Short mmCIF file of C-alpha atoms in Angstrom, two decimals:
data_model
loop_
_atom_site.label_atom_id
_atom_site.label_comp_id
_atom_site.label_asym_id
_atom_site.label_seq_id
_atom_site.Cartn_x
_atom_site.Cartn_y
_atom_site.Cartn_z
CA MET A 1 -0.18 -0.03 -0.04
CA ARG A 2 1.35 3.53 -0.70
CA ARG A 3 1.03 6.47 1.87
CA PRO A 4 -2.92 6.85 2.32
CA SER A 5 -4.37 9.87 0.52
CA ARG A 6 -6.06 12.96 2.20
CA PRO A 7 -9.29 12.18 2.22
CA THR A 8 -12.14 15.05 1.11
CA ARG A 9 -15.43 16.05 3.36
CA ARG A 10 -18.65 15.04 0.27
CA PRO A 11 -22.01 15.88 0.70
CA THR A 12 -22.72 12.59 -0.75
CA THR A 13 -21.82 10.73 2.53
CA VAL A 14 -24.06 13.12 4.43
CA VAL A 15 -26.77 12.86 1.61
CA LEU A 16 -26.28 8.66 1.90
CA VAL A 17 -26.17 8.02 5.50
CA LEU A 18 -29.48 9.77 5.36
CA ALA A 19 -30.85 7.34 2.96
CA LEU A 20 -29.78 4.76 4.89
CA ALA A 21 -31.03 5.88 8.09
CA LEU A 22 -34.48 6.30 6.20
CA CYS A 23 -34.44 2.85 4.37
CA SER A 24 -33.30 1.28 7.73
CA ALA A 25 -35.99 3.47 10.09
CA LEU A 26 -38.41 2.24 7.27
CA LEU A 27 -38.24 -1.90 7.42
CA LEU A 28 -37.51 -1.64 10.85
CA THR A 29 -41.10 -0.16 11.65
CA LEU A 30 -42.77 -2.21 9.00
CA VAL A 31 -41.09 -5.14 10.61
CA ALA A 32 -42.49 -4.10 14.05
CA VAL A 33 -45.80 -3.96 13.42
CA GLU A 34 -46.01 -7.09 11.28
CA TRP A 35 -46.71 -5.75 8.17
CA ARG A 36 -49.24 -8.29 5.89
CA PRO A 37 -47.39 -7.78 2.45
CA LEU A 38 -43.65 -8.01 3.91
CA ILE A 39 -44.65 -10.79 6.28
CA GLY A 40 -46.22 -13.03 3.61
CA LEU A 41 -43.63 -12.20 1.24
CA ASP A 42 -41.07 -13.30 3.95
CA ASP A 43 -43.12 -16.74 4.31
CA ARG A 44 -43.19 -17.11 0.76
CA ILE A 45 -39.29 -17.03 0.30
CA ALA A 46 -38.72 -18.60 3.37
CA ALA A 47 -40.90 -21.50 2.54
CA THR A 48 -39.33 -22.09 -0.80
CA THR A 49 -35.55 -21.83 0.50
CA HIS A 50 -36.38 -23.91 3.20
CA ARG A 51 -37.95 -26.77 1.21
CA TRP A 52 -34.99 -26.27 -1.10
CA ALA A 53 -32.75 -26.72 2.05
CA VAL A 54 -34.12 -30.44 2.76
CA GLU A 55 -33.80 -31.80 -0.91
CA GLU A 56 -30.15 -30.47 -1.44
CA HIS A 57 -28.37 -31.74 1.36
CA GLY A 58 -24.87 -31.16 -0.37
CA VAL A 59 -25.56 -27.52 -0.76
CA THR A 60 -26.87 -27.11 2.82
CA ARG A 61 -23.45 -28.96 4.41
CA VAL A 62 -21.68 -26.07 2.22
CA CYS A 63 -23.52 -23.34 3.38
CA ARG A 64 -23.25 -24.69 7.12
CA VAL A 65 -19.63 -24.76 6.71
CA LEU A 66 -20.01 -20.83 5.30
CA THR A 67 -21.71 -19.39 7.96
CA ASP A 68 -20.69 -21.45 10.94
CA TRP A 69 -17.08 -20.69 10.36
CA VAL A 70 -15.97 -18.58 7.14
CA TRP A 71 -18.29 -15.98 7.17
CA ASP A 72 -18.97 -16.65 11.26
CA PRO A 73 -19.51 -12.88 13.21
CA LEU A 74 -16.35 -14.05 15.01
CA THR A 75 -14.14 -14.95 11.92
CA LEU A 76 -14.57 -11.75 10.99
CA ARG A 77 -14.32 -9.68 14.17
CA LEU A 78 -10.99 -11.45 14.52
CA LEU A 79 -10.23 -10.24 11.31
CA CYS A 80 -11.31 -6.87 12.24
CA ALA A 81 -8.79 -7.65 15.34
CA ALA A 82 -5.63 -8.51 13.12
CA ILE A 83 -6.02 -5.74 10.91
CA ALA A 84 -6.17 -3.09 13.71
CA VAL A 85 -3.22 -4.53 15.27
CA TRP A 86 -1.69 -4.50 11.76
CA LEU A 87 -2.43 -0.83 11.61
CA VAL A 88 -0.86 -0.15 15.00
CA TRP A 89 2.66 -2.21 14.57
CA ARG A 90 3.68 -1.75 11.01
CA ARG A 91 1.69 1.98 10.45
CA SER A 92 1.76 3.16 14.21
CA ALA A 93 -2.00 4.13 13.12
CA TRP A 94 -3.33 4.37 16.42
CA TRP A 95 -6.50 6.28 15.54
CA THR A 96 -7.35 4.19 12.93
CA ALA A 97 -7.02 0.87 14.69
CA LEU A 98 -9.12 2.61 17.38
CA TRP A 99 -11.62 3.98 14.60
CA LEU A 100 -11.90 0.38 13.10
CA ALA A 101 -12.35 -1.53 16.60
CA ALA A 102 -14.51 1.13 18.09
CA THR A 103 -16.77 0.69 14.73
CA CYS A 104 -17.30 -2.88 14.91
CA ALA A 105 -18.05 -3.04 18.62
CA LEU A 106 -20.78 -0.52 17.89
CA GLY A 107 -22.15 -2.42 15.10
CA THR A 108 -22.09 -5.55 17.73
CA LEU A 109 -23.90 -3.33 20.40
CA LEU A 110 -26.64 -1.83 17.65
CA GLN A 111 -27.38 -5.66 16.50
CA GLN A 112 -28.01 -7.06 20.21
CA SER A 113 -30.06 -3.99 20.92
CA LEU A 114 -32.22 -3.85 18.31
CA LYS A 115 -32.70 -8.09 18.45
CA ALA A 116 -33.91 -7.32 21.91
CA LEU A 117 -35.92 -4.42 21.01
CA VAL A 118 -37.85 -5.60 18.30
CA GLY A 119 -37.89 -9.36 19.67
CA ARG A 120 -38.95 -11.08 16.34
CA ALA A 121 -39.35 -15.02 16.38
CA ARG A 122 -37.25 -17.05 13.60
CA PRO A 123 -38.55 -19.35 11.21
CA VAL A 124 -39.67 -22.71 12.87
CA TRP A 125 -40.10 -26.01 10.61
CA PRO A 126 -41.06 -29.29 11.47
CA ASP A 127 -37.75 -30.67 9.97
CA PRO A 128 -35.01 -28.09 10.57
CA VAL A 129 -31.65 -28.12 9.08
CA ASP A 130 -29.63 -25.96 11.17
CA SER A 131 -30.68 -23.70 14.33
CA ALA A 132 -29.81 -20.13 15.90
CA HIS A 133 -30.26 -18.07 18.96
CA TYR A 134 -31.66 -14.97 19.80
CA ALA A 135 -34.20 -12.71 18.31
CA ALA A 136 -34.52 -12.81 14.39
CA PHE A 137 -34.20 -8.94 13.58
CA PRO A 138 -31.66 -8.21 11.88
CA SER A 139 -29.37 -10.49 10.59
CA GLY A 140 -26.19 -10.62 13.08
CA HIS A 141 -24.43 -12.40 10.80
CA ALA A 142 -25.53 -10.27 7.34
CA MET A 143 -24.89 -6.97 9.61
CA THR A 144 -21.29 -7.88 10.73
CA ALA A 145 -19.91 -8.91 7.23
CA THR A 146 -21.26 -5.77 5.85
CA VAL A 147 -19.58 -3.60 8.20
CA VAL A 148 -16.27 -5.48 7.82
CA CYS A 149 -16.16 -5.68 4.30
CA GLY A 150 -17.33 -1.99 3.89
CA LEU A 151 -14.66 -0.71 6.79
CA LEU A 152 -11.93 -2.73 4.85
CA LEU A 153 -12.61 -2.43 1.42
CA TRP A 154 -12.82 1.79 2.72
CA LEU A 155 -9.27 1.23 4.29
CA LEU A 156 -7.71 -0.34 0.72
CA ARG A 157 -9.56 2.74 -0.84
CA ARG A 158 -7.64 5.34 0.85
CA HIS A 159 -4.62 3.51 1.12
CA ASP A 160 -4.53 3.23 -2.49
CA ALA A 161 -4.47 -0.20 -2.91
CA GLY A 162 -3.11 -1.54 -6.68
CA ALA A 163 -6.21 -2.53 -8.99
CA ALA A 164 -5.30 -5.89 -8.55
CA VAL A 165 -5.85 -6.07 -4.89
CA TRP A 166 -8.79 -4.00 -5.42
CA ARG A 167 -10.46 -6.02 -7.55
CA THR A 168 -9.63 -9.03 -5.16
CA ALA A 169 -10.83 -7.13 -2.23
CA MET A 170 -13.98 -6.15 -3.87
CA THR A 171 -15.34 -9.40 -5.22
CA ALA A 172 -14.64 -11.24 -2.03
CA ALA A 173 -16.51 -8.45 0.14
CA VAL A 174 -19.21 -8.60 -2.34
CA VAL A 175 -19.34 -12.60 -2.29
CA SER A 176 -19.64 -12.40 1.24
CA VAL A 177 -22.01 -9.93 2.02
CA GLU A 178 -24.46 -11.52 -0.45
CA GLY A 179 -23.34 -14.93 0.22
CA VAL A 180 -23.47 -14.82 4.13
CA GLY A 181 -27.55 -13.59 3.66
CA LEU A 182 -28.25 -16.20 1.35
CA THR A 183 -27.33 -18.65 3.52
CA ARG A 184 -29.15 -17.98 6.57
CA VAL A 185 -31.92 -17.84 4.51
CA TRP A 186 -31.37 -20.89 3.05
CA LEU A 187 -30.57 -22.67 6.30
CA GLY A 188 -34.07 -21.38 7.90
CA VAL A 189 -33.00 -19.36 10.55
CA HIS A 190 -33.72 -15.97 8.89
CA TRP A 191 -36.28 -14.36 7.18
CA PRO A 192 -35.28 -12.72 4.23
CA SER A 193 -36.15 -9.01 6.14
CA ASP A 194 -33.98 -9.85 8.46
CA VAL A 195 -30.77 -10.07 6.11
CA VAL A 196 -31.78 -6.97 4.18
CA GLY A 197 -32.13 -5.38 7.82
CA GLY A 198 -28.53 -6.29 8.17
CA TRP A 199 -27.11 -5.15 5.13
CA LEU A 200 -29.05 -1.52 5.52
CA LEU A 201 -28.43 -1.00 8.85
CA GLY A 202 -24.50 -2.52 7.83
CA ALA A 203 -24.05 0.34 5.09
CA LEU A 204 -25.30 2.63 7.51
CA LEU A 205 -22.76 1.90 10.18
CA VAL A 206 -20.12 2.02 7.73
CA ALA A 207 -21.48 5.37 5.87
CA ALA A 208 -21.66 7.21 9.28
CA ALA A 209 -18.06 5.76 10.29
CA VAL A 210 -16.69 7.02 7.55
CA GLY A 211 -18.26 10.45 7.97
CA VAL A 212 -16.66 10.86 11.45
CA TYR A 213 -13.34 9.40 10.33
CA GLU A 214 -13.45 12.13 7.35
CA ARG A 215 -14.24 15.10 9.25
CA ARG A 216 -11.89 14.22 12.04
CA TRP A 217 -9.20 13.82 9.70
CA ALA A 218 -10.28 17.49 8.02
CA SER A 219 -10.04 19.32 11.61
CA VAL A 220 -6.36 17.46 12.46
CA SER A 221 -4.85 18.62 8.95
CA ARG A 222 -6.60 22.62 9.33
#
């Protein structure tokens, strides 16, 4: 990586945060009031994917390995912790490392608080292929993947990562964020709107954290 370029504050960051906040609040409200069209759509998609999961044993086993190990929230948080340690050890970037760790911790606190607040029940099947604990909304797997991948992609962009590194990281991030959401629905432990909620809230947190970072950088650079 080359020396990080100076980020510039962009009005689009504020617009993005507001748009994501509005979408997140709207979905949260619809889930909390159990809006019938949304609940019906969730039911239909979940029933279809669960039927496939019961029939396709090989695909289901792969999904369990991916969701329990590769894309597990603990695995992704450990990755963030390793990056934070590297930032301190190799670049003495204490503030960036603290910002990264604090954002990941805030994401965990936010998702657990919303789970307790909404209290949405997970899907229940007579022939489950997997199990999960705590409330359903938002999906912790989807939100954690979005936060971690989003933050790491932004750091790579800020440090002007090479084209090959950037393309590889972007591909891995897209596959991980989308893949973890699909596996949670396939395994029957989340409703589709839980996953969408996790994606939206994760993106909101990343956008807000980037805005805070850029504001701090701009104030230090004056």
